[in-house]
XYZ file of N, CA and C in Angstrom:
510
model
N -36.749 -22.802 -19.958
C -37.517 -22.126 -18.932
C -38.514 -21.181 -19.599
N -40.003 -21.241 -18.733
C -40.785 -20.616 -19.699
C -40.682 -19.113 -19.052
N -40.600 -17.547 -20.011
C -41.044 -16.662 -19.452
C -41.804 -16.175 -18.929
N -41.884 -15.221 -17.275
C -42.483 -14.250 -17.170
C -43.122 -13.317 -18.120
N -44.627 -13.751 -18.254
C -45.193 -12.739 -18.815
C -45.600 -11.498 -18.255
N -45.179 -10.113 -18.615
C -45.017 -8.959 -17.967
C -46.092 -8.067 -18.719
N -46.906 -7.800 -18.372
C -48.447 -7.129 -19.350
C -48.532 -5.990 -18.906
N -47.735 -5.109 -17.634
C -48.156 -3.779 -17.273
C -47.717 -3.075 -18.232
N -48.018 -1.459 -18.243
C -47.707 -0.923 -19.432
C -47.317 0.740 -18.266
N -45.954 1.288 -18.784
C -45.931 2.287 -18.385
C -46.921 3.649 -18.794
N -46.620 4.730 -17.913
C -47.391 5.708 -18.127
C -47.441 6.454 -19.792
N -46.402 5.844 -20.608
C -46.574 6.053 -21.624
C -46.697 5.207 -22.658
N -47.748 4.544 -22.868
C -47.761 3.297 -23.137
C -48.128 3.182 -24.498
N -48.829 4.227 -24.897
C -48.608 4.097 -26.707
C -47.084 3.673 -27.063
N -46.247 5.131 -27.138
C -45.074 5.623 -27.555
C -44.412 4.048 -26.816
N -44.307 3.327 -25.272
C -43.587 1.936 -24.924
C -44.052 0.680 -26.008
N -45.388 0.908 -26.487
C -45.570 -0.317 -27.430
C -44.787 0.215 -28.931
N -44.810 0.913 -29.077
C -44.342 1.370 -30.332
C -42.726 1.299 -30.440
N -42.023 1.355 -29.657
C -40.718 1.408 -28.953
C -40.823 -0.209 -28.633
N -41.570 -1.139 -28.496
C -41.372 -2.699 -28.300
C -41.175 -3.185 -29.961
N -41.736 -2.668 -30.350
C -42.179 -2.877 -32.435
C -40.628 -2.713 -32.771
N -40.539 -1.475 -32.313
C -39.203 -1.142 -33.605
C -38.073 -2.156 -32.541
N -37.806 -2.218 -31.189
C -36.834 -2.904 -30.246
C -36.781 -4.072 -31.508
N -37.880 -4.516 -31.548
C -37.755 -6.276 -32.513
C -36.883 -6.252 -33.522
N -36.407 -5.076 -34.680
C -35.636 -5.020 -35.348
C -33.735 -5.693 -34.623
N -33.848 -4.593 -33.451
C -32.672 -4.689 -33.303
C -32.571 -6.231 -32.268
N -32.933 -6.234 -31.503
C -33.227 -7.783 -30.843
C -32.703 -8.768 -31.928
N -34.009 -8.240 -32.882
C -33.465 -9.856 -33.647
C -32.209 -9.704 -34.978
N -32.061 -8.336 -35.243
C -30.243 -8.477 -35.446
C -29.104 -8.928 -34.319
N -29.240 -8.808 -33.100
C -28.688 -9.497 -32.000
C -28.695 -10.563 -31.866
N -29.742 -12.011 -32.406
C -30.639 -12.991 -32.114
C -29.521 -13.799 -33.401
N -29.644 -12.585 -34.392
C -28.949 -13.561 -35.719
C -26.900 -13.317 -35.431
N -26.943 -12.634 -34.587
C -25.255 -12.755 -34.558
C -25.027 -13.224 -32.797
N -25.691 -14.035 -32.338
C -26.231 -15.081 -31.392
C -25.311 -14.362 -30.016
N -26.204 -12.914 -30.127
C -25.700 -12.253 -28.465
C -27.154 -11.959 -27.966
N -26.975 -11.978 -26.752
C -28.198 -12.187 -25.521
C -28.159 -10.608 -24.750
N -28.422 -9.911 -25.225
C -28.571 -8.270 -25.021
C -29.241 -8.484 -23.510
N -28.648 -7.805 -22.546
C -29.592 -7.329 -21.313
C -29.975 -5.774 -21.406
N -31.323 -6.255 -20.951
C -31.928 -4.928 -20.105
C -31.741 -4.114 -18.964
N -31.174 -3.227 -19.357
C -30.746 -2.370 -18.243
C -31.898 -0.763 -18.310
N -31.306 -0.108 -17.768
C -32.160 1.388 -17.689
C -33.597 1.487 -17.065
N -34.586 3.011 -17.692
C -35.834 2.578 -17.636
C -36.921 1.197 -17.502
N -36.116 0.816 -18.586
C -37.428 -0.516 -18.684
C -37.061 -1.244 -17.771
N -35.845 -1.507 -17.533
C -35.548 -2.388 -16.007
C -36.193 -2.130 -15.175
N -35.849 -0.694 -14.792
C -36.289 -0.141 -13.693
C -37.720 -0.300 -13.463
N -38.461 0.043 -14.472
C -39.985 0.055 -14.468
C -40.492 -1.817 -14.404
N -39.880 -2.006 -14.610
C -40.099 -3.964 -14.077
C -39.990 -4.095 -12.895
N -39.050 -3.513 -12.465
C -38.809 -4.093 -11.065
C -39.680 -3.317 -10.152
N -39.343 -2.027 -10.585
C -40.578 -1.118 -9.362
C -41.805 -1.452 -9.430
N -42.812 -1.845 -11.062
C -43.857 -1.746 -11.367
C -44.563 -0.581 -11.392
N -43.965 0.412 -11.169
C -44.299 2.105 -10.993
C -45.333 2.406 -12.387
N -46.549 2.147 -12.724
C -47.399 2.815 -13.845
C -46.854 3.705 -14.049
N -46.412 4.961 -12.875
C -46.635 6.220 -13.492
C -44.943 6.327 -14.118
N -44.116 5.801 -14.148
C -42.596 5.914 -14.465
C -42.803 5.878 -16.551
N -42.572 6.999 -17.308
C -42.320 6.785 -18.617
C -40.611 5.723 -19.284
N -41.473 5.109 -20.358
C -40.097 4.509 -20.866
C -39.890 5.156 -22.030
N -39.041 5.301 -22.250
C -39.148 6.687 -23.265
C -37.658 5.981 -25.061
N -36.589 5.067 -24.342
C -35.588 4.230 -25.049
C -35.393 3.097 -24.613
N -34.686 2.269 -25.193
C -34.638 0.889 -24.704
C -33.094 0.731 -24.435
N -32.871 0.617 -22.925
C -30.999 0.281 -23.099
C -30.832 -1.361 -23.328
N -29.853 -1.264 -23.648
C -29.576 -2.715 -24.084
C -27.699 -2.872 -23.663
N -27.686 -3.610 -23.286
C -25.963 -4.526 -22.472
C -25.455 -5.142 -23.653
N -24.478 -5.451 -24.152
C -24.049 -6.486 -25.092
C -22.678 -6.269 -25.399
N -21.743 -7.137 -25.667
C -20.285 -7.558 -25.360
C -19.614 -6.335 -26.374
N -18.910 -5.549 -26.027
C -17.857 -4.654 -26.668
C -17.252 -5.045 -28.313
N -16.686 -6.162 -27.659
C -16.292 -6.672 -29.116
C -17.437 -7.287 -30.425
N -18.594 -7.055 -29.971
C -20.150 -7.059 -31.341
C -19.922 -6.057 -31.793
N -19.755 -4.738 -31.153
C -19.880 -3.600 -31.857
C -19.444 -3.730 -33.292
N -18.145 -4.123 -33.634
C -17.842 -3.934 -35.318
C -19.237 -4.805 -35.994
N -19.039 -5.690 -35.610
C -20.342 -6.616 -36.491
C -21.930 -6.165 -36.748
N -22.117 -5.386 -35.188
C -23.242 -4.710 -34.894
C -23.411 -3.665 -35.691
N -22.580 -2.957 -35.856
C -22.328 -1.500 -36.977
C -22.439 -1.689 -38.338
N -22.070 -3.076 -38.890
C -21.691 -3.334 -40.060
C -23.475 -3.558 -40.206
N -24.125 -4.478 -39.357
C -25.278 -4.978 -40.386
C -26.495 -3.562 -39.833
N -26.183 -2.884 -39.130
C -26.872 -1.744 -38.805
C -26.874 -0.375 -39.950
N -25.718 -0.193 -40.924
C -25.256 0.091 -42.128
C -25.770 -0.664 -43.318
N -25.639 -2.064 -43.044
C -26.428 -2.546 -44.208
C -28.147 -2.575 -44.448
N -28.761 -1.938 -43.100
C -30.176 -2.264 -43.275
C -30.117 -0.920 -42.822
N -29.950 -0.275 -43.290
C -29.892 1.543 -43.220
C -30.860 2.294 -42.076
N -30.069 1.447 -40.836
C -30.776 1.684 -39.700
C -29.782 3.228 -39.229
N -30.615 3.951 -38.943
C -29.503 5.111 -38.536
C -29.074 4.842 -37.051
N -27.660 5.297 -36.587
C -27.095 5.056 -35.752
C -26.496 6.032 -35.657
N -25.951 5.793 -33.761
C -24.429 6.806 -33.989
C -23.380 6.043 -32.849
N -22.309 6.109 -33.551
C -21.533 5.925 -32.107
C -20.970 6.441 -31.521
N -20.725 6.288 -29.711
C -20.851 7.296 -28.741
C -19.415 7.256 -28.267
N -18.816 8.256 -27.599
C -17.506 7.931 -27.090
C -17.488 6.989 -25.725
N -18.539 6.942 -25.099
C -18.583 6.350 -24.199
C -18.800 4.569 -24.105
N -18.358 4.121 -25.320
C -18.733 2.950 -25.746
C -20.514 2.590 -26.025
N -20.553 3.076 -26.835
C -22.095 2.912 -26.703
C -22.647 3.127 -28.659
N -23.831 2.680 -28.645
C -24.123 2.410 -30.028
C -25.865 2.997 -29.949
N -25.932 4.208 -30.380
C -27.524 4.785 -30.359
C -27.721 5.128 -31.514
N -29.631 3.470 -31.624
C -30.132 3.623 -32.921
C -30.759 4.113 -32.759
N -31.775 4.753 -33.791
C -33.384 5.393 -33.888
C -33.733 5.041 -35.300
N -34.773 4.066 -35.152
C -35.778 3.797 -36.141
C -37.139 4.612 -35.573
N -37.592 5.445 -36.321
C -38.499 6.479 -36.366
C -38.402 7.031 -35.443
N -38.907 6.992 -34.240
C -38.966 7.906 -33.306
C -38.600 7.134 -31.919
N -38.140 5.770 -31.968
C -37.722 5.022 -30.793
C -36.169 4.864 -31.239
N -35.689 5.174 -29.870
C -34.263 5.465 -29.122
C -33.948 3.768 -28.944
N -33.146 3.154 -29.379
C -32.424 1.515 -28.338
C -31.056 2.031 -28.562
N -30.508 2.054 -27.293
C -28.834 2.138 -27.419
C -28.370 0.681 -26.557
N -27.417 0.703 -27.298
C -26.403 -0.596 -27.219
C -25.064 0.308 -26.400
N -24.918 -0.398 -25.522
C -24.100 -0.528 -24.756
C -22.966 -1.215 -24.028
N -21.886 -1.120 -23.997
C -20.865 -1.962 -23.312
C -21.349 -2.426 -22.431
N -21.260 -3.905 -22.344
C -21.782 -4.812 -20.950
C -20.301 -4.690 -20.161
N -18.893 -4.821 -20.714
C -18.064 -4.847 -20.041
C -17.645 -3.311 -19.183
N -18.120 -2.467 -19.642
C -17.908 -1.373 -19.149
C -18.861 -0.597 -18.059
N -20.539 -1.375 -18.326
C -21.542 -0.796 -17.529
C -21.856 -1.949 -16.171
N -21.714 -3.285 -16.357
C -22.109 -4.268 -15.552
C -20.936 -4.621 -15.204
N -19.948 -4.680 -15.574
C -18.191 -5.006 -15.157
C -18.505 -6.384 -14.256
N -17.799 -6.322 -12.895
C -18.037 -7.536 -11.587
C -19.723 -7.040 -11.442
N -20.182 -6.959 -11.840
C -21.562 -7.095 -11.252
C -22.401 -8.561 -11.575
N -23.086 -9.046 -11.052
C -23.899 -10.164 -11.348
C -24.546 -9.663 -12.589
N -24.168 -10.819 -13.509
C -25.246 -11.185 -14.801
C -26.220 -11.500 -14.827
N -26.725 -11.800 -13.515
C -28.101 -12.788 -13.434
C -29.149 -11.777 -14.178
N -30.050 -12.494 -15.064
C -31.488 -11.759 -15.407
C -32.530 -12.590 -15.169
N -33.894 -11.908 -15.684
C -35.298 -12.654 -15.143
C -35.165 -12.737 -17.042
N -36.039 -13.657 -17.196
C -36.482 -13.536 -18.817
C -37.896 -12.871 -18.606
N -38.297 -12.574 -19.536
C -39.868 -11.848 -19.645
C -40.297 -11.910 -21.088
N -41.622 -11.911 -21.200
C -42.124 -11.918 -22.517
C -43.358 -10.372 -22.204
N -42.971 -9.320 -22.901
C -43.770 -8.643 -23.364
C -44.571 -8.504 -24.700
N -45.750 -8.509 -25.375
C -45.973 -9.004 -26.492
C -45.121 -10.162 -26.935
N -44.679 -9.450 -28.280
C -44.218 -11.106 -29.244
C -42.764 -10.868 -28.843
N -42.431 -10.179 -27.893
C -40.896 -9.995 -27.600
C -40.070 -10.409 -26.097
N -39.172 -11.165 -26.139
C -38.897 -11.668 -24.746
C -37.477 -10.798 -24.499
N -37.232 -10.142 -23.578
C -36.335 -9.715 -23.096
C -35.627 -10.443 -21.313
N -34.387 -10.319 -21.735
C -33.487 -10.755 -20.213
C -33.224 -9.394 -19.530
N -34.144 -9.129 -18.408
C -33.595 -8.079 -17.797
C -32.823 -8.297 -16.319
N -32.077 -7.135 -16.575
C -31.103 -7.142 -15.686
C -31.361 -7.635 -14.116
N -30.610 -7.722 -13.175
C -31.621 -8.210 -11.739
C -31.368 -6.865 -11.040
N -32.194 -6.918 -10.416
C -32.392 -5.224 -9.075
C -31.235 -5.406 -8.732
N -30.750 -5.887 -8.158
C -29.418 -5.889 -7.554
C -28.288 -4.595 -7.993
N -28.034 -5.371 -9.374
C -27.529 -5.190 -10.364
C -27.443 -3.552 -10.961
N -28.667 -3.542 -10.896
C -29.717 -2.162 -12.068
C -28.956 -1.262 -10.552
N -29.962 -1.715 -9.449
C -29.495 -0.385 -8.568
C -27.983 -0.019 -8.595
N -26.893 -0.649 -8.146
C -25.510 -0.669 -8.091
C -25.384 0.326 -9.248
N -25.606 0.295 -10.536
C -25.603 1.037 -12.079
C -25.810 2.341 -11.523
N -27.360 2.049 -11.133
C -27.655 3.762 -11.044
C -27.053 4.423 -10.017
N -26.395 3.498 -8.438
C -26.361 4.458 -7.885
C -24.439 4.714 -7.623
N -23.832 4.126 -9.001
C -22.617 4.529 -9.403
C -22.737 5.457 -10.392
N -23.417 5.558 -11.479
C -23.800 7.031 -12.030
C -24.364 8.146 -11.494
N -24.973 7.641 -10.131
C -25.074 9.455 -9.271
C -24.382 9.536 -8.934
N -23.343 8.899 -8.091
C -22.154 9.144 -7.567
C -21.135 9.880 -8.620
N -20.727 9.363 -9.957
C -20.328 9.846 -10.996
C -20.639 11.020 -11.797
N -21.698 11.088 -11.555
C -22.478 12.824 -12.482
C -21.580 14.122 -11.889
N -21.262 14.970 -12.811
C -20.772 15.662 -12.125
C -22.052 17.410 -11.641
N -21.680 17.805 -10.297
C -22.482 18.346 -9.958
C -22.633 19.717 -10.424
N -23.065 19.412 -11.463
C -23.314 20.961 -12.347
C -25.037 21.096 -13.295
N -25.454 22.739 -13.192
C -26.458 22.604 -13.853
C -27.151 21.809 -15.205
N -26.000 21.243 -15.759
C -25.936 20.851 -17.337
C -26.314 19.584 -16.503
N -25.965 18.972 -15.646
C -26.483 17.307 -15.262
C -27.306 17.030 -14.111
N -27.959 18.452 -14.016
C -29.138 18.363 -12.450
C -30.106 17.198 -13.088
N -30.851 17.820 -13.875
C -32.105 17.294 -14.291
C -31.589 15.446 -14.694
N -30.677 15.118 -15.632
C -30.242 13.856 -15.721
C -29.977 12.970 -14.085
N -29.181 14.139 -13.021
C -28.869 13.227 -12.182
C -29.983 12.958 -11.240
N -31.410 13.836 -11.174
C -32.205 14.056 -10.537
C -33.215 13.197 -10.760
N -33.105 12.088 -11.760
C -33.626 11.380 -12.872
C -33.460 9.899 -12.272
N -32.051 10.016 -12.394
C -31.494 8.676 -11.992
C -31.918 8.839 -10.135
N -31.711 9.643 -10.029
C -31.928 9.628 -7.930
C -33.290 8.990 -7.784
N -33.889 9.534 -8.596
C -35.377 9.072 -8.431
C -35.728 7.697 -8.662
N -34.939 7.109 -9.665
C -34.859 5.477 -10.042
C -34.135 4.949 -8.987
N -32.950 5.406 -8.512
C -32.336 4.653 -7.876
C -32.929 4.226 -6.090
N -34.061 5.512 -6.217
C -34.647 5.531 -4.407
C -35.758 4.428 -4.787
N -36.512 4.668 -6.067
C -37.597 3.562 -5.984
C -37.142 2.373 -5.886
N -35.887 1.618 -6.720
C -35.320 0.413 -6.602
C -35.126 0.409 -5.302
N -34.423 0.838 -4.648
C -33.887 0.821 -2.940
C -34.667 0.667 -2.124
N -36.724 0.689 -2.494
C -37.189 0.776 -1.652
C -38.255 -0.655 -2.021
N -37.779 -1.216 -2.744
C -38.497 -2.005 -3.278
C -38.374 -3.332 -1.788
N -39.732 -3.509 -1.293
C -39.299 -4.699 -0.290
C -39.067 -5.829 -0.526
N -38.437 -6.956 -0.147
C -37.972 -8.733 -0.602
C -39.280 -8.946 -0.572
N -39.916 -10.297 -1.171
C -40.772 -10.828 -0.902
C -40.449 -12.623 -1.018
């Protein structure tokens, strides 16, 4: 199946192309230990809404729990800095772009797998389906707990989660 080519560019669109450059590193360490990373987060979000003015600022990425050891190992060998999170989660930064790896079993659980494929530049990503993305976000507002330390984060996600919600069928 051929991809959706997706050419809009968010409101921050230097720093999103530059953040597509370094994504290719880790993509295609994913590509060579033959896992199919989904798109979840921002960049989802900003696909599906098409919102210009929405910044992408990291790249989330879905991928099976049990990669992590393998994922760590060749992320160590190509002296990609990393860290890992208690929350099951794996956050790189090559220069100044954020991609965290994430438990698919823990963030998408029973949720539909379905994705769209897309080709942005020389890079094709499977992103997550609206469906999907919204359910995410609007189980992490529900989940945030309501304190000053997580206004601004949960105030973040509210805002993603109303634009998805308002998105009409076509």
């Amino acid at each position: 199946m051929e991809p959706e080519v997706f050419q809009l560019l968010p409101v921050n669109s230097e720093s999103f192309q530059e953040l597509l450059k370094k994504s290719a590193i880790i993509l295609n360490i994913c590509e060579n230990l033959k896992i199919i990373p989904i798109v979840y987060g921002s960049f989802a979000c900003f696909y599906h809404t098409q919102d210009e003015n929405m910044p992408v600022n990291d790249l989330d990425l879905l991928v099976p729990e049990d990669s992590f050891p393998e994922l760590i190992n060749i992320l160590k060998k190509n002296n990609i800095i990393h860290k890992e999170m208690t929350w099951t989660s794996i956050v790189c930064t090559i220069d100044n772009s954020k991609i965290e790896l994430d438990s698919i079993e823990r963030n998408l659980g029973i949720r539909s797998k379905e994705t769209i494929y897309i080709q942005v530049g020389d890079s094709g990503f499977n992103i997550i389906n609206r469906i999907s993305l919204t359910d995410i976000y609007q189980e992490a507002v529900d989940r945030m707990p309501e304190t000053q330390e997580f206004a601004k984060q949960k105030a973040l996600y509210k805002g993603k989660l109303d634009k998805l919600k308002n998105i009409t069928l076509s």
